[in-house]
Amino acid sequence: MTLHENAAHCLRGWSAPADQPEQESLREAYLEHLAGHPDGVWKSCRNGHITASALVVDPLDGRVLLTLHGKIRQWLQMGGHCEPEDTTLAAAALREATEESGIEGLRLLPGGPTRLDRHRTPCAIHLDVQYTALAPPGATAVISDESLDLRWFRYEQVAEVADRSVVSLVDRARELLAG
């Protein structure tokens, strides 16, 4: 299965939260994008492309790890473009989270994506498929060359530093963790 096929399969199988109709609309838009763009998972697709990200969570301490993105200069979850070696969106999200956090042993919260977010970046429109990555106990983050800073924030601090999309991701991850 190609990454493009995996992305379509992942999105067809994902159920948007019943109380968030905008998430269902995004799911349908992502599927339409993939149907119309055989290169829709690659940065080279100038009409927009699928990206993968992961919010790194330390559920024991009630905090999340955010990166001060070097180009965008905002506090964000870890993530980015899919690479040729990525076989699944989940693998791409986990790779990005590991590379950008420096934390080994991250594992994705089971059940597929946490949420979707479409946003414009300097390169194109990103159709971001967002996951939640659980940090192992005692994890120590190491800043990468893609970040200006890397910092743990308590759940309730995120709204003070990040935009609404990151706050929504944190809120949804907390809902899923609460079970």
CSV table of N, CA, C and O in Angstrom, one decimal, residues 17-92:
chain,number,residue,atom,x,y,z
A,17,PRO,N,-15.5,13.3,15.7
A,17,PRO,CA,-16.3,13.4,16.9
A,17,PRO,C,-17.7,13.9,16.5
A,17,PRO,O,-17.9,14.9,15.7
A,18,ALA,N,-18.8,13.3,17.0
A,18,ALA,CA,-20.2,13.6,16.6
A,18,ALA,C,-20.5,15.1,16.9
A,18,ALA,O,-21.3,15.7,16.2
A,19,ASP,N,-19.9,15.7,17.9
A,19,ASP,CA,-20.2,17.1,18.3
A,19,ASP,C,-19.3,18.1,17.5
A,19,ASP,O,-19.3,19.3,17.8
A,20,GLN,N,-18.5,17.6,16.5
A,20,GLN,CA,-17.6,18.5,15.8
A,20,GLN,C,-17.9,18.3,14.3
A,20,GLN,O,-17.0,17.7,13.6
A,21,PRO,N,-19.0,18.9,13.7
A,21,PRO,CA,-19.3,18.7,12.3
A,21,PRO,C,-18.2,19.2,11.4
A,21,PRO,O,-18.0,18.8,10.3
A,22,GLU,N,-17.4,20.3,11.8
A,22,GLU,CA,-16.4,20.8,11.0
A,22,GLU,C,-15.3,19.8,10.8
A,22,GLU,O,-14.6,19.8,9.7
A,23,GLN,N,-15.1,18.8,11.7
A,23,GLN,CA,-14.1,17.8,11.5
A,23,GLN,C,-14.5,16.8,10.4
A,23,GLN,O,-13.7,16.4,9.6
A,24,GLU,N,-15.8,16.5,10.4
A,24,GLU,CA,-16.3,15.7,9.3
A,24,GLU,C,-16.2,16.3,8.0
A,24,GLU,O,-15.8,15.7,7.0
A,25,SER,N,-16.4,17.6,7.9
A,25,SER,CA,-16.3,18.4,6.7
A,25,SER,C,-14.8,18.4,6.2
A,25,SER,O,-14.5,18.2,5.0
A,26,LEU,N,-13.9,18.5,7.1
A,26,LEU,CA,-12.5,18.4,6.8
A,26,LEU,C,-12.1,17.0,6.3
A,26,LEU,O,-11.4,16.9,5.3
A,27,ARG,N,-12.6,16.0,7.0
A,27,ARG,CA,-12.3,14.6,6.5
A,27,ARG,C,-12.7,14.4,5.1
A,27,ARG,O,-12.0,13.9,4.2
A,28,GLU,N,-13.9,14.9,4.7
A,28,GLU,CA,-14.4,14.8,3.4
A,28,GLU,C,-13.6,15.6,2.4
A,28,GLU,O,-13.3,15.1,1.3
A,29,ALA,N,-13.2,16.8,2.8
A,29,ALA,CA,-12.3,17.6,1.9
A,29,ALA,C,-11.0,17.0,1.7
A,29,ALA,O,-10.4,17.0,0.6
A,30,TYR,N,-10.4,16.4,2.7
A,30,TYR,CA,-9.1,15.7,2.6
A,30,TYR,C,-9.3,14.5,1.6
A,30,TYR,O,-8.4,14.3,0.7
A,31,LEU,N,-10.3,13.8,1.7
A,31,LEU,CA,-10.6,12.6,0.8
A,31,LEU,C,-10.8,13.1,-0.6
A,31,LEU,O,-10.2,12.5,-1.6
A,32,GLU,N,-11.5,14.2,-0.8
A,32,GLU,CA,-11.6,14.8,-2.2
A,32,GLU,C,-10.3,15.3,-2.7
A,32,GLU,O,-10.0,15.1,-3.9
A,33,HIS,N,-9.5,15.9,-1.9
A,33,HIS,CA,-8.1,16.3,-2.3
A,33,HIS,C,-7.3,15.1,-2.7
A,33,HIS,O,-6.7,15.2,-3.8
A,34,LEU,N,-7.3,14.0,-2.0
A,34,LEU,CA,-6.5,12.8,-2.3
A,34,LEU,C,-7.1,12.2,-3.6
A,34,LEU,O,-6.3,11.8,-4.5
A,35,ALA,N,-8.4,12.2,-3.8
A,35,ALA,CA,-9.0,11.7,-5.0
A,35,ALA,C,-8.6,12.5,-6.3
A,35,ALA,O,-8.4,11.9,-7.3
A,36,GLY,N,-8.4,13.8,-6.1
A,36,GLY,CA,-8.0,14.6,-7.2
A,36,GLY,C,-6.5,14.9,-7.4
A,36,GLY,O,-6.1,15.5,-8.4
A,37,HIS,N,-5.7,14.4,-6.5
A,37,HIS,CA,-4.3,14.7,-6.5
A,37,HIS,C,-3.5,13.4,-6.2
A,37,HIS,O,-3.3,13.1,-5.0
A,38,PRO,N,-3.0,12.7,-7.2
A,38,PRO,CA,-2.2,11.5,-6.9
A,38,PRO,C,-0.9,11.8,-6.1
A,38,PRO,O,-0.4,11.0,-5.4
A,39,ASP,N,-0.5,13.1,-6.2
A,39,ASP,CA,0.7,13.6,-5.4
A,39,ASP,C,0.3,14.3,-4.1
A,39,ASP,O,1.1,15.0,-3.5
A,40,GLY,N,-0.9,14.1,-3.7
A,40,GLY,CA,-1.5,14.9,-2.6
A,40,GLY,C,-0.9,14.7,-1.2
A,40,GLY,O,-1.2,15.5,-0.3
A,41,VAL,N,0.0,13.7,-1.1
A,41,VAL,CA,0.7,13.6,0.2
A,41,VAL,C,2.1,14.2,0.2
A,41,VAL,O,2.8,14.1,1.2
A,42,TRP,N,2.5,14.7,-0.9
A,42,TRP,CA,3.9,15.2,-1.0
A,42,TRP,C,3.9,16.7,-1.1
A,42,TRP,O,3.1,17.4,-1.6
A,43,LYS,N,5.0,17.3,-0.6
A,43,LYS,CA,5.2,18.7,-0.5
A,43,LYS,C,5.2,19.3,-1.9
A,43,LYS,O,4.8,20.5,-2.1
A,44,SER,N,5.5,18.5,-2.9
A,44,SER,CA,5.5,19.0,-4.3
A,44,SER,C,4.1,19.4,-4.8
A,44,SER,O,4.0,20.1,-5.8
A,45,CYS,N,3.1,18.9,-4.2
A,45,CYS,CA,1.7,19.2,-4.6
A,45,CYS,C,1.4,20.7,-4.2
A,45,CYS,O,1.1,20.9,-3.0
A,46,ARG,N,1.4,21.6,-5.1
A,46,ARG,CA,1.3,23.0,-4.8
A,46,ARG,C,-0.2,23.4,-4.5
A,46,ARG,O,-0.5,24.5,-4.0
A,47,ASN,N,-1.1,22.5,-4.8
A,47,ASN,CA,-2.6,22.7,-4.5
A,47,ASN,C,-2.9,22.4,-3.0
A,47,ASN,O,-4.0,22.3,-2.6
A,48,GLY,N,-1.8,22.1,-2.2
A,48,GLY,CA,-2.0,21.7,-0.9
A,48,GLY,C,-1.5,20.2,-0.7
A,48,GLY,O,-1.5,19.5,-1.7
A,49,HIS,N,-1.2,19.9,0.5
A,49,HIS,CA,-0.7,18.5,0.7
A,49,HIS,C,-1.0,18.0,2.1
A,49,HIS,O,-1.1,18.8,3.0
A,50,ILE,N,-1.2,16.7,2.2
A,50,ILE,CA,-1.4,16.1,3.6
A,50,ILE,C,0.0,16.2,4.3
A,50,ILE,O,1.0,16.0,3.8
A,51,THR,N,-0.2,16.6,5.6
A,51,THR,CA,1.0,16.6,6.5
A,51,THR,C,0.6,15.7,7.7
A,51,THR,O,-0.6,15.4,7.9
A,52,ALA,N,1.5,15.4,8.5
A,52,ALA,CA,1.3,14.6,9.7
A,52,ALA,C,1.9,15.2,10.9
A,52,ALA,O,3.1,15.6,10.9
A,53,SER,N,1.2,15.3,12.0
A,53,SER,CA,1.8,15.8,13.2
A,53,SER,C,1.3,15.0,14.5
A,53,SER,O,0.4,14.2,14.4
A,54,ALA,N,2.0,15.3,15.6
A,54,ALA,CA,1.7,14.6,16.8
A,54,ALA,C,1.9,15.6,18.0
A,54,ALA,O,2.9,16.2,18.1
A,55,LEU,N,0.9,15.6,18.8
A,55,LEU,CA,1.0,16.3,20.1
A,55,LEU,C,1.7,15.4,21.1
A,55,LEU,O,1.1,14.3,21.4
A,56,VAL,N,2.8,15.8,21.6
A,56,VAL,CA,3.5,14.9,22.6
A,56,VAL,C,3.0,15.3,24.0
A,56,VAL,O,3.0,16.4,24.4
A,57,VAL,N,2.4,14.3,24.6
A,57,VAL,CA,1.7,14.4,25.9
A,57,VAL,C,2.4,13.6,27.0
A,57,VAL,O,2.8,12.5,26.8
A,58,ASP,N,2.6,14.2,28.1
A,58,ASP,CA,3.0,13.5,29.4
A,58,ASP,C,1.7,13.5,30.3
A,58,ASP,O,1.5,14.4,31.0
A,59,PRO,N,0.9,12.4,30.1
A,59,PRO,CA,-0.3,12.4,30.9
A,59,PRO,C,-0.2,12.3,32.4
A,59,PRO,O,-1.0,12.8,33.1
A,60,LEU,N,0.9,11.7,32.8
A,60,LEU,CA,1.1,11.6,34.3
A,60,LEU,C,1.3,13.0,34.9
A,60,LEU,O,0.9,13.2,36.0
A,61,ASP,N,2.0,13.9,34.2
A,61,ASP,CA,2.2,15.2,34.8
A,61,ASP,C,1.3,16.3,34.2
A,61,ASP,O,1.4,17.5,34.5
A,62,GLY,N,0.3,15.9,33.3
A,62,GLY,CA,-0.6,16.8,32.8
A,62,GLY,C,0.0,17.9,32.0
A,62,GLY,O,-0.3,19.1,32.2
A,63,ARG,N,0.9,17.6,31.0
A,63,ARG,CA,1.5,18.6,30.2
A,63,ARG,C,1.8,18.1,28.8
A,63,ARG,O,1.7,16.9,28.5
A,64,VAL,N,2.0,19.1,27.9
A,64,VAL,CA,2.3,18.8,26.5
A,64,VAL,C,3.6,19.5,26.1
A,64,VAL,O,4.0,20.5,26.7
A,65,LEU,N,4.3,18.9,25.2
A,65,LEU,CA,5.5,19.5,24.7
A,65,LEU,C,5.2,20.2,23.4
A,65,LEU,O,4.7,19.6,22.4
A,66,LEU,N,5.6,21.5,23.3
A,66,LEU,CA,5.4,22.3,22.1
A,66,LEU,C,6.7,22.8,21.6
A,66,LEU,O,7.7,23.0,22.4
A,67,THR,N,6.8,23.0,20.3
A,67,THR,CA,8.0,23.6,19.7
A,67,THR,C,7.7,25.0,19.2
A,67,THR,O,6.6,25.2,18.7
A,68,LEU,N,8.6,25.9,19.4
A,68,LEU,CA,8.5,27.2,18.8
A,68,LEU,C,9.1,27.0,17.4
A,68,LEU,O,10.4,27.0,17.2
A,69,HIS,N,8.2,26.9,16.4
A,69,HIS,CA,8.6,26.6,15.0
A,69,HIS,C,9.6,27.7,14.5
A,69,HIS,O,9.3,28.9,14.6
A,70,GLY,N,10.7,27.2,13.9
A,70,GLY,CA,11.7,28.1,13.3
A,70,GLY,C,11.2,29.0,12.2
A,70,GLY,O,11.6,30.2,12.2
A,71,LYS,N,10.3,28.6,11.4
A,71,LYS,CA,9.9,29.4,10.2
A,71,LYS,C,8.6,30.1,10.6
A,71,LYS,O,8.4,31.3,10.3
A,72,ILE,N,7.7,29.5,11.2
A,72,ILE,CA,6.4,30.1,11.5
A,72,ILE,C,6.4,31.0,12.8
A,72,ILE,O,5.6,31.9,12.9
A,73,ARG,N,7.3,30.7,13.7
A,73,ARG,CA,7.5,31.4,14.9
A,73,ARG,C,6.2,31.4,15.8
A,73,ARG,O,5.8,32.4,16.4
A,74,GLN,N,5.7,30.2,15.9
A,74,GLN,CA,4.5,30.0,16.8
A,74,GLN,C,4.8,28.7,17.5
A,74,GLN,O,5.5,27.8,17.1
A,75,TRP,N,4.1,28.6,18.7
A,75,TRP,CA,4.2,27.4,19.5
A,75,TRP,C,3.2,26.4,18.8
A,75,TRP,O,2.0,26.6,18.7
A,76,LEU,N,3.8,25.2,18.4
A,76,LEU,CA,3.0,24.2,17.7
A,76,LEU,C,3.3,22.8,18.2
A,76,LEU,O,4.4,22.6,18.9
A,77,GLN,N,2.5,21.8,17.9
A,77,GLN,CA,2.9,20.4,18.1
A,77,GLN,C,3.9,20.1,17.1
A,77,GLN,O,4.2,20.8,16.1
A,78,MET,N,4.6,18.9,17.2
A,78,MET,CA,5.6,18.4,16.3
A,78,MET,C,4.9,17.9,15.0
A,78,MET,O,3.9,17.3,15.1
A,79,GLY,N,5.5,18.2,13.9
A,79,GLY,CA,5.0,17.7,12.7
A,79,GLY,C,5.6,18.3,11.4
A,79,GLY,O,6.4,19.1,11.5
A,80,GLY,N,5.1,17.7,10.3
A,80,GLY,CA,5.6,18.3,9.1
A,80,GLY,C,5.3,17.4,7.9
A,80,GLY,O,4.3,16.6,7.9
A,81,HIS,N,6.1,17.5,6.8
A,81,HIS,CA,5.8,16.9,5.6
A,81,HIS,C,6.1,15.4,5.6
A,81,HIS,O,7.0,14.9,6.4
A,82,CYS,N,5.3,14.7,4.8
A,82,CYS,CA,5.6,13.2,4.7
A,82,CYS,C,6.8,13.0,3.9
A,82,CYS,O,7.2,13.9,3.0
A,83,GLU,N,7.6,12.0,4.2
A,83,GLU,CA,8.8,11.7,3.5
A,83,GLU,C,8.7,10.3,2.7
A,83,GLU,O,7.8,9.5,3.1
A,84,PRO,N,9.5,10.1,1.7
A,84,PRO,CA,9.4,8.9,0.9
A,84,PRO,C,9.4,7.6,1.7
A,84,PRO,O,8.8,6.6,1.4
A,85,GLU,N,10.2,7.6,2.8
A,85,GLU,CA,10.3,6.4,3.7
A,85,GLU,C,9.1,6.2,4.6
A,85,GLU,O,9.0,5.1,5.2
A,86,ASP,N,8.2,7.1,4.7
A,86,ASP,CA,7.0,7.0,5.5
A,86,ASP,C,6.0,6.0,4.8
A,86,ASP,O,5.7,6.2,3.6
A,87,THR,N,5.6,5.0,5.5
A,87,THR,CA,4.6,4.0,4.9
A,87,THR,C,3.2,4.3,5.3
A,87,THR,O,2.3,3.8,4.7
A,88,THR,N,3.0,5.0,6.4
A,88,THR,CA,1.7,5.4,6.9
A,88,THR,C,1.7,6.8,7.5
A,88,THR,O,2.8,7.3,7.8
A,89,LEU,N,0.5,7.4,7.6
A,89,LEU,CA,0.5,8.7,8.2
A,89,LEU,C,0.9,8.7,9.6
A,89,LEU,O,1.6,9.5,10.2
A,90,ALA,N,0.5,7.6,10.3
A,90,ALA,CA,0.8,7.4,11.7
A,90,ALA,C,2.4,7.3,11.9
A,90,ALA,O,2.9,8.0,12.8
A,91,ALA,N,3.0,6.6,11.0
A,91,ALA,CA,4.5,6.5,11.0
A,91,ALA,C,5.1,7.9,10.8
A,91,ALA,O,6.1,8.2,11.4
A,92,ALA,N,4.6,8.6,9.8
A,92,ALA,CA,5.1,10.0,9.6
A,92,ALA,C,5.0,10.9,10.8
A,92,ALA,O,5.9,11.6,11.2
